[in-house]
């Protein structure tokens, strides 16, 4: 059972997954089709907490990319920081888990827990509450300077995202309009985040493979269904902020003419399981 993790401990424990991805592994680290054609990161959508980006790729993909084409999780946080923004939640809509790993890194076997707790690698800046970018850089410094023997390192998970940023995976099939269950999960996640983050201005980062069609549809669906925005206004706002226009006509048609999909209730404390979505605790808003 997997749960959605919130750094403050109020949204559950562990990292969150919702829905099922394909059981088949597409071998190797081939670059997603047309991935290079899209800007890595859009701009914050004015008047909202949304920002869209294409899927960042872990380091093993870089051998198939020119240096200027690379876009890793670290690059993502750098580009967000360049906009003077900060991510507070990542919602991953891809239907695979091969692009990067949000799992927590396995502690190196060469260090005992007490020793690791007191040892600080050179170049790390100590902070009681490091920023997401600091946390990611520190974790990579620790990984490189206290690397276990090669045989053991194959069993260790790579830390691609800092633990300080909550991560939620909602497996969403491409090309077809997302079903109501997927829409409700997305809306509930956004509402839960906004309620818990009224005192800050952190962003909700949303991505699919290209950060365009599934991403744009669900963001616009939220703005239409929950915020009451006119469909064409929502689509135009997304297109302008992302730097690319929604492409799939079935998505655009549903946004313009489809029914409103708004759950009767949203849960503020939620649990995501592989088999579906359910609420925990009687906390409604």
Tab-separated table of C-alpha atoms in Angstrom:
chain	number	residue	atom	x	y	z
A	1	UNK	CA	0.000	0.000	0.000
A	2	UNK	CA	1.413	3.376	-0.988
A	3	UNK	CA	0.440	6.715	0.447
A	4	UNK	CA	0.825	10.295	-0.548
A	5	UNK	CA	3.619	11.903	1.439
A	6	UNK	CA	3.465	15.418	2.774
A	7	UNK	CA	6.564	16.785	4.424
A	8	UNK	CA	4.535	18.158	7.328
A	9	UNK	CA	3.088	14.744	8.085
A	10	UNK	CA	-0.556	15.742	7.704
A	11	UNK	CA	-1.273	14.157	4.349
A	12	UNK	CA	-0.152	10.588	5.076
A	13	UNK	CA	3.129	8.743	5.009
A	14	UNK	CA	5.254	7.558	2.117
A	15	UNK	CA	4.990	8.520	-1.524
A	16	UNK	CA	1.729	8.384	-3.412
A	17	UNK	CA	0.608	6.345	-6.396
A	18	UNK	CA	-2.845	6.190	-7.908
A	19	UNK	CA	-3.916	3.926	-10.728
A	20	UNK	CA	-1.833	1.304	-12.494
A	21	UNK	CA	0.918	1.720	-15.008
A	22	UNK	CA	1.764	-0.822	-17.660
A	23	UNK	CA	3.392	-3.932	-16.279
A	24	UNK	CA	5.585	-4.239	-19.353
A	25	UNK	CA	8.913	-2.460	-19.223
A	26	UNK	CA	9.956	-0.630	-22.340
A	27	UNK	CA	13.600	-1.611	-22.456
A	28	UNK	CA	16.453	0.828	-22.296
A	29	UNK	CA	16.505	4.562	-21.911
A	30	UNK	CA	15.079	5.627	-25.257
A	31	UNK	CA	13.877	9.231	-25.331
A	32	UNK	CA	10.089	9.656	-25.464
A	33	UNK	CA	8.788	10.403	-28.936
A	34	UNK	CA	8.728	14.144	-29.729
A	35	UNK	CA	9.995	14.944	-26.209
A	36	UNK	CA	12.738	17.179	-27.629
A	37	UNK	CA	10.172	19.326	-29.474
A	38	UNK	CA	8.746	20.914	-26.321
A	39	UNK	CA	10.006	23.560	-23.919
A	40	UNK	CA	11.123	22.004	-20.635
A	41	UNK	CA	9.101	24.300	-18.369
A	42	UNK	CA	6.300	26.772	-18.943
A	43	UNK	CA	5.514	29.845	-16.887
A	44	UNK	CA	3.318	30.022	-13.826
A	45	UNK	CA	-0.286	30.363	-14.927
A	46	UNK	CA	-1.309	33.855	-13.718
A	47	UNK	CA	-3.918	33.822	-10.992
A	48	UNK	CA	-3.317	30.139	-10.217
A	49	UNK	CA	-0.780	27.935	-8.431
A	50	UNK	CA	-0.151	25.772	-11.523
A	51	UNK	CA	2.985	25.373	-13.600
A	52	UNK	CA	3.364	22.751	-16.361
A	53	UNK	CA	6.512	21.041	-17.595
A	54	UNK	CA	7.526	18.001	-19.623
A	55	UNK	CA	8.740	14.915	-17.799
A	56	UNK	CA	12.302	15.317	-16.485
A	57	UNK	CA	14.578	12.400	-17.333
A	58	UNK	CA	17.008	10.726	-14.954
A	59	UNK	CA	20.733	10.724	-15.603
A	60	UNK	CA	20.814	7.416	-17.483
A	61	UNK	CA	18.927	9.075	-20.378
A	62	UNK	CA	21.596	11.719	-20.898
A	63	UNK	CA	23.793	9.499	-23.069
A	64	UNK	CA	21.097	9.770	-25.746
A	65	UNK	CA	20.852	13.575	-25.545
A	66	UNK	CA	23.021	16.520	-26.462
A	67	UNK	CA	24.011	18.590	-23.403
A	68	UNK	CA	21.620	21.395	-24.335
A	69	UNK	CA	18.745	18.891	-24.643
A	70	UNK	CA	19.094	17.413	-21.161
A	71	UNK	CA	16.319	18.096	-18.667
A	72	UNK	CA	16.767	16.298	-15.363
A	73	UNK	CA	14.929	16.638	-12.031
A	74	UNK	CA	17.736	18.932	-10.861
A	75	UNK	CA	17.308	21.036	-14.022
A	76	UNK	CA	13.604	21.281	-13.222
A	77	UNK	CA	14.246	22.808	-9.799
A	78	UNK	CA	16.870	25.153	-11.237
A	79	UNK	CA	14.451	26.428	-13.887
A	80	UNK	CA	11.679	26.909	-11.331
A	81	UNK	CA	14.094	28.816	-9.117
A	82	UNK	CA	15.077	31.029	-12.067
A	83	UNK	CA	11.438	32.152	-12.181
A	84	UNK	CA	11.633	33.023	-8.458
A	85	UNK	CA	9.095	30.311	-7.735
A	86	UNK	CA	9.102	27.215	-5.534
A	87	UNK	CA	7.458	23.849	-6.087
A	88	UNK	CA	5.211	22.547	-3.325
A	89	UNK	CA	3.770	19.493	-5.069
A	90	UNK	CA	4.536	17.429	-8.174
A	91	UNK	CA	1.694	15.570	-9.895
A	92	UNK	CA	2.996	12.980	-12.357
A	93	UNK	CA	0.449	11.884	-14.991
A	94	UNK	CA	2.685	9.592	-17.060
A	95	UNK	CA	1.632	5.976	-17.521
A	96	UNK	CA	5.073	4.565	-16.685
A	97	UNK	CA	7.693	4.819	-13.958
A	98	UNK	CA	10.794	4.608	-16.115
A	99	UNK	CA	11.615	8.313	-16.456
A	100	UNK	CA	12.771	9.127	-12.918
A	101	UNK	CA	12.523	7.704	-9.436
A	102	UNK	CA	10.827	9.578	-6.604
A	103	UNK	CA	11.769	6.854	-4.081
A	104	UNK	CA	13.935	7.612	-1.097
A	105	UNK	CA	17.526	6.525	-1.478
A	106	UNK	CA	18.607	3.384	0.358
A	107	UNK	CA	21.207	4.253	3.054
A	108	UNK	CA	24.714	3.189	1.965
A	109	UNK	CA	25.821	-0.047	3.573
A	110	UNK	CA	29.274	1.345	4.283
A	111	UNK	CA	27.845	3.719	6.896
A	112	UNK	CA	26.013	2.696	10.015
A	113	UNK	CA	22.967	4.742	10.936
A	114	UNK	CA	24.656	6.552	13.882
A	115	UNK	CA	27.737	7.409	11.801
A	116	UNK	CA	25.664	8.591	8.860
A	117	UNK	CA	23.605	10.795	11.134
A	118	UNK	CA	26.668	12.749	12.266
A	119	UNK	CA	28.700	12.754	9.090
A	120	UNK	CA	28.253	15.700	6.757
A	121	UNK	CA	29.935	15.455	3.353
A	122	UNK	CA	32.159	18.286	2.214
A	123	UNK	CA	30.306	20.995	0.344
A	124	UNK	CA	26.962	20.371	2.035
A	125	UNK	CA	25.302	23.364	3.627
A	126	UNK	CA	23.672	22.488	6.902
A	127	UNK	CA	20.124	23.729	7.295
A	128	UNK	CA	17.355	22.630	9.612
A	129	UNK	CA	14.815	23.005	6.820
A	130	UNK	CA	16.675	22.967	3.494
A	131	UNK	CA	14.946	24.134	0.353
A	132	UNK	CA	13.959	21.444	-2.179
A	133	UNK	CA	16.887	22.407	-4.399
A	134	UNK	CA	19.316	22.279	-1.472
A	135	UNK	CA	17.931	18.930	-0.392
A	136	UNK	CA	18.371	17.456	-3.855
A	137	UNK	CA	21.927	18.776	-4.172
A	138	UNK	CA	22.848	17.530	-0.696
A	139	UNK	CA	21.480	14.073	-1.399
A	140	UNK	CA	23.511	13.827	-4.598
A	141	UNK	CA	26.648	14.993	-2.779
A	142	UNK	CA	26.102	12.338	-0.123
A	143	UNK	CA	25.508	9.700	-2.774
A	144	UNK	CA	28.716	10.539	-4.649
A	145	UNK	CA	30.980	10.812	-1.588
A	146	UNK	CA	29.769	7.809	0.402
A	147	UNK	CA	29.020	5.445	-2.468
A	148	UNK	CA	28.731	1.764	-1.466
A	149	UNK	CA	30.621	-1.015	-3.281
A	150	UNK	CA	29.462	-1.558	-6.866
A	151	UNK	CA	27.577	-4.762	-6.100
A	152	UNK	CA	25.647	-3.118	-3.277
A	153	UNK	CA	24.997	0.077	-5.256
A	154	UNK	CA	22.897	-1.823	-7.773
A	155	UNK	CA	20.373	-2.465	-5.020
A	156	UNK	CA	20.178	1.163	-3.934
A	157	UNK	CA	17.471	3.497	-5.230
A	158	UNK	CA	18.569	6.795	-6.705
A	159	UNK	CA	17.091	9.914	-5.194
A	160	UNK	CA	15.790	11.970	-8.125
A	161	UNK	CA	13.407	14.198	-6.151
A	162	UNK	CA	13.941	15.821	-2.745
A	163	UNK	CA	11.816	14.414	0.047
A	164	UNK	CA	10.759	17.947	0.954
A	165	UNK	CA	8.491	18.111	-2.107
A	166	UNK	CA	5.367	15.917	-1.999
A	167	UNK	CA	4.956	13.721	-5.075
A	168	UNK	CA	1.762	12.169	-6.379
A	169	UNK	CA	1.459	9.799	-9.326
A	170	UNK	CA	-1.892	9.530	-11.079
A	171	UNK	CA	-1.389	7.045	-13.912
A	172	UNK	CA	-3.263	8.549	-16.855
A	173	UNK	CA	-3.602	6.889	-20.250
A	174	UNK	CA	-2.667	9.158	-23.137
A	175	UNK	CA	-4.691	10.125	-26.237
A	176	UNK	CA	-8.091	9.507	-24.631
A	177	UNK	CA	-10.059	11.884	-22.417
A	178	UNK	CA	-9.299	11.055	-18.758
A	179	UNK	CA	-12.139	9.301	-16.963
A	180	UNK	CA	-14.068	10.826	-14.081
A	181	UNK	CA	-12.087	8.880	-11.484
A	182	UNK	CA	-8.824	10.419	-12.719
A	183	UNK	CA	-10.385	13.890	-12.816
A	184	UNK	CA	-11.678	13.566	-9.254
A	185	UNK	CA	-8.303	12.363	-7.954
A	186	UNK	CA	-6.605	15.346	-9.546
A	187	UNK	CA	-9.180	17.822	-8.226
A	188	UNK	CA	-9.021	16.370	-4.720
A	189	UNK	CA	-5.219	16.469	-4.695
A	190	UNK	CA	-5.187	20.122	-5.777
A	191	UNK	CA	-7.826	21.122	-3.242
A	192	UNK	CA	-6.016	19.281	-0.457
A	193	UNK	CA	-2.755	21.000	-1.314
A	194	UNK	CA	-4.324	24.462	-1.538
A	195	UNK	CA	-6.008	24.045	1.828
A	196	UNK	CA	-2.780	22.985	3.500
A	197	UNK	CA	-0.725	25.733	1.823
A	198	UNK	CA	-2.759	28.871	2.339
A	199	UNK	CA	0.155	30.501	4.134
A	200	UNK	CA	2.623	30.194	1.255
A	201	UNK	CA	2.789	30.636	-2.516
A	202	UNK	CA	4.322	27.302	-3.536
A	203	UNK	CA	3.318	25.902	-6.903
A	204	UNK	CA	1.697	22.710	-8.081
A	205	UNK	CA	3.873	21.304	-10.849
A	206	UNK	CA	2.029	19.039	-13.271
A	207	UNK	CA	3.565	16.924	-16.002
A	208	UNK	CA	2.773	14.120	-18.401
A	209	UNK	CA	5.283	13.108	-21.085
A	210	UNK	CA	5.267	16.428	-22.951
A	211	UNK	CA	3.575	18.495	-20.252
A	212	UNK	CA	0.896	19.433	-22.732
A	213	UNK	CA	-2.187	17.355	-23.507
A	214	UNK	CA	-2.990	15.308	-20.404
A	215	UNK	CA	-1.452	18.047	-18.268
A	216	UNK	CA	-3.334	20.834	-20.016
A	217	UNK	CA	-6.605	18.934	-19.982
A	218	UNK	CA	-6.581	18.239	-16.237
A	219	UNK	CA	-5.424	21.726	-15.291
A	220	UNK	CA	-8.082	23.318	-17.528
A	221	UNK	CA	-10.701	20.856	-16.295
A	222	UNK	CA	-9.946	22.002	-12.754
A	223	UNK	CA	-10.157	25.678	-13.663
A	224	UNK	CA	-13.473	25.114	-15.435
A	225	UNK	CA	-15.112	22.741	-12.950
A	226	UNK	CA	-13.824	24.092	-9.637
A	227	UNK	CA	-12.826	27.700	-10.323
A	228	UNK	CA	-15.701	28.429	-12.711
A	229	UNK	CA	-13.521	29.720	-15.545
A	230	UNK	CA	-14.896	29.833	-19.081
A	231	UNK	CA	-13.453	26.941	-21.153
A	232	UNK	CA	-11.868	29.104	-23.848
A	233	UNK	CA	-10.324	31.354	-21.201
A	234	UNK	CA	-8.838	28.353	-19.392
A	235	UNK	CA	-7.446	26.889	-22.623
A	236	UNK	CA	-5.975	30.218	-23.725
A	237	UNK	CA	-4.381	30.779	-20.301
A	238	UNK	CA	-2.786	27.344	-20.358
A	239	UNK	CA	-1.542	27.673	-23.945
A	240	UNK	CA	0.024	31.065	-23.279
A	241	UNK	CA	1.714	29.935	-20.064
A	242	UNK	CA	2.978	26.602	-21.373
A	243	UNK	CA	4.356	28.058	-24.588
A	244	UNK	CA	2.628	25.367	-26.647
A	245	UNK	CA	-1.021	24.869	-27.554
A	246	UNK	CA	-3.172	21.912	-26.615
A	247	UNK	CA	-3.068	19.565	-29.594
A	248	UNK	CA	-5.641	16.844	-29.100
A	249	UNK	CA	-9.019	17.873	-30.467
A	250	UNK	CA	-10.917	15.354	-28.340
A	251	UNK	CA	-9.494	17.037	-25.220
A	252	UNK	CA	-10.382	20.515	-26.467
A	253	UNK	CA	-13.889	19.418	-27.462
A	254	UNK	CA	-14.523	17.887	-24.039
A	255	UNK	CA	-13.263	20.989	-22.244
A	256	UNK	CA	-15.541	23.203	-24.310
A	257	UNK	CA	-18.669	21.071	-24.425
A	258	UNK	CA	-18.300	18.237	-21.935
A	259	UNK	CA	-20.214	18.053	-18.636
A	260	UNK	CA	-18.895	19.606	-15.457
A	261	UNK	CA	-17.102	16.984	-13.352
A	262	UNK	CA	-17.025	18.213	-9.807
A	263	UNK	CA	-17.201	15.799	-6.867
A	264	UNK	CA	-19.919	16.453	-4.310
A	265	UNK	CA	-17.257	16.397	-1.592
A	266	UNK	CA	-13.484	16.640	-1.459
A	267	UNK	CA	-11.395	14.969	1.193
A	268	UNK	CA	-8.695	16.934	2.896
A	269	UNK	CA	-6.848	13.862	4.150
A	270	UNK	CA	-6.507	11.181	1.517
A	271	UNK	CA	-5.020	7.792	0.837
A	272	UNK	CA	-4.045	6.563	-2.608
A	273	UNK	CA	-3.858	2.835	-3.215
A	274	UNK	CA	-2.929	0.853	-6.305
A	275	UNK	CA	-6.516	-0.340	-6.554
A	276	UNK	CA	-8.048	3.108	-6.459
A	277	UNK	CA	-8.766	6.138	-4.332
A	278	UNK	CA	-10.414	6.496	-0.966
A	279	UNK	CA	-10.663	9.014	1.841
A	280	UNK	CA	-9.341	8.557	5.340
A	281	UNK	CA	-10.577	10.471	8.366
A	282	UNK	CA	-13.720	12.546	8.436
A	283	UNK	CA	-12.185	15.740	7.179
A	284	UNK	CA	-14.243	17.321	4.440
A	285	UNK	CA	-14.264	20.714	2.807
